[in-house]
mmCIF file of C-alpha atoms in Angstrom:
data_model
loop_
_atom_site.group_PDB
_atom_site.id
_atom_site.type_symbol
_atom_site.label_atom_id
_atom_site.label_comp_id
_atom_site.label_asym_id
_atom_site.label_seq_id
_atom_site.Cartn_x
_atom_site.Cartn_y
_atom_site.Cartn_z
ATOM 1 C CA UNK A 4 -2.720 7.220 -12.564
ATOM 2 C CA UNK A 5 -0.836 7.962 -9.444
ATOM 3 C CA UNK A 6 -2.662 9.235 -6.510
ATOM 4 C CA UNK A 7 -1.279 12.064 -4.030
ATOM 5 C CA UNK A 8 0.235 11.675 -1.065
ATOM 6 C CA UNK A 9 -1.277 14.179 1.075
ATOM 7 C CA UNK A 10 -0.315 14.543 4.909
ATOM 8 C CA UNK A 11 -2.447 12.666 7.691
ATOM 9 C CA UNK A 12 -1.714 14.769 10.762
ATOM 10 C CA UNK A 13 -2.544 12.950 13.710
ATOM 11 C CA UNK A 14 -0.533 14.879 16.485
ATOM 12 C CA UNK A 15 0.786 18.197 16.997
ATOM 13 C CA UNK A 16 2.470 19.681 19.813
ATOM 14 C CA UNK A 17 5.312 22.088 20.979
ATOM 15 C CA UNK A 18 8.354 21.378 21.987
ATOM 16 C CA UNK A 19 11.035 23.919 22.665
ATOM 17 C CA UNK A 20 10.083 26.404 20.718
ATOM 18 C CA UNK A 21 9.197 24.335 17.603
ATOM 19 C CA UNK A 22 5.856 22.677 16.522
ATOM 20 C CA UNK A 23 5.793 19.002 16.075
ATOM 21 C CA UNK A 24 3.648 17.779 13.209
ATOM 22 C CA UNK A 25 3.268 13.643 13.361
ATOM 23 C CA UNK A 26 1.856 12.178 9.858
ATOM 24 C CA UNK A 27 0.283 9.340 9.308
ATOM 25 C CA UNK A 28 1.061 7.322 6.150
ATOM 26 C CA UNK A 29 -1.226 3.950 5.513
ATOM 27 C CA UNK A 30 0.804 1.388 3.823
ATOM 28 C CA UNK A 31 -0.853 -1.105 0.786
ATOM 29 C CA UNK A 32 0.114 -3.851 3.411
ATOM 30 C CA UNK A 33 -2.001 -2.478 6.219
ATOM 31 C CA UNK A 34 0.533 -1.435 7.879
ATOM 32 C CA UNK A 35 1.213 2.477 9.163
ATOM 33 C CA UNK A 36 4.546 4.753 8.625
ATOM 34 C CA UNK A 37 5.264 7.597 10.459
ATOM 35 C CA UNK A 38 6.590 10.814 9.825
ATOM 36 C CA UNK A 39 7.707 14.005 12.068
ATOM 37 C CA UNK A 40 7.875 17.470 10.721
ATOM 38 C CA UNK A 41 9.620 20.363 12.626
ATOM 39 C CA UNK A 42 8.360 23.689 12.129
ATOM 40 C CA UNK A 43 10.587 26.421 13.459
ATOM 41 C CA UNK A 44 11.152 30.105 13.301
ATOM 42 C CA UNK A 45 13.365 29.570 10.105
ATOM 43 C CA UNK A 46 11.189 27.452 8.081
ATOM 44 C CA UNK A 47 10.369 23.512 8.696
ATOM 45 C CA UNK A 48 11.918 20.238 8.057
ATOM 46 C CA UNK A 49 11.135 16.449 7.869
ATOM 47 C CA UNK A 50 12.770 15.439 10.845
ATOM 48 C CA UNK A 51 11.754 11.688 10.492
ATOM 49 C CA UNK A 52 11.189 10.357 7.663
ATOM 50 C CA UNK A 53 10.049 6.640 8.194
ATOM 51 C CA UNK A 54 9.136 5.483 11.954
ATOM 52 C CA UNK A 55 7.219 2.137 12.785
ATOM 53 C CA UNK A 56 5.198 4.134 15.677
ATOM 54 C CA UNK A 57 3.904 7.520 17.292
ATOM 55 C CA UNK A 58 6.305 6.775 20.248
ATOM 56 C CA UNK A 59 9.291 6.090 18.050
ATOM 57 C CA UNK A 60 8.498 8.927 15.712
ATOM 58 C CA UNK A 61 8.118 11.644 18.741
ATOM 59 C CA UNK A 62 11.300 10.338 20.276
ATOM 60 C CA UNK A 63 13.513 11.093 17.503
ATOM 61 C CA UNK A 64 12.017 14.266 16.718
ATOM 62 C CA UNK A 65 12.450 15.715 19.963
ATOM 63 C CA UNK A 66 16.090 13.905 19.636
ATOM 64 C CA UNK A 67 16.432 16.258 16.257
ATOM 65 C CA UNK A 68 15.268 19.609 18.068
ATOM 66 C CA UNK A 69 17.806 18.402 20.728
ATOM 67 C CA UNK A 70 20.752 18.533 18.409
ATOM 68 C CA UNK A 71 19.888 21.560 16.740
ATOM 69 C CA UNK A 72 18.803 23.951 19.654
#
């Protein structure tokens, strides 16, 4: 039987008008994945998908809000 995936939030923050969500995904290797969600005032997004760090995955999600706003 499969088992869920639910979210690890680890960090959470605002940046320009949007909140931040980092996740925390714990691979079978050991290993940890990151993900960044954008909330915003028209709904939310998965603005990283796959990031090898909390550094990295913060860095392109404020890159994303950057784009978009």
């Amino acid at each position: 039987m499969m088992k869920p995936n639910y979210p690890q939030i680890i960090l959470s923050f605002a940046y320009r008008g949007c909140k931040v969500e980092i996740d925390r995904d714990e691979l079978d290797e050991g290993y940890c994945s990151y993900a960044a969600w954008v909330n915003h005032d028209r709904g939310c997004a998965v603005a990283v998908p796959s990031a090898m760090t909390t550094r990295d995955a913060i860095r392109q999600a404020k890159s994303w809000i950057d784009r978009r706003y």
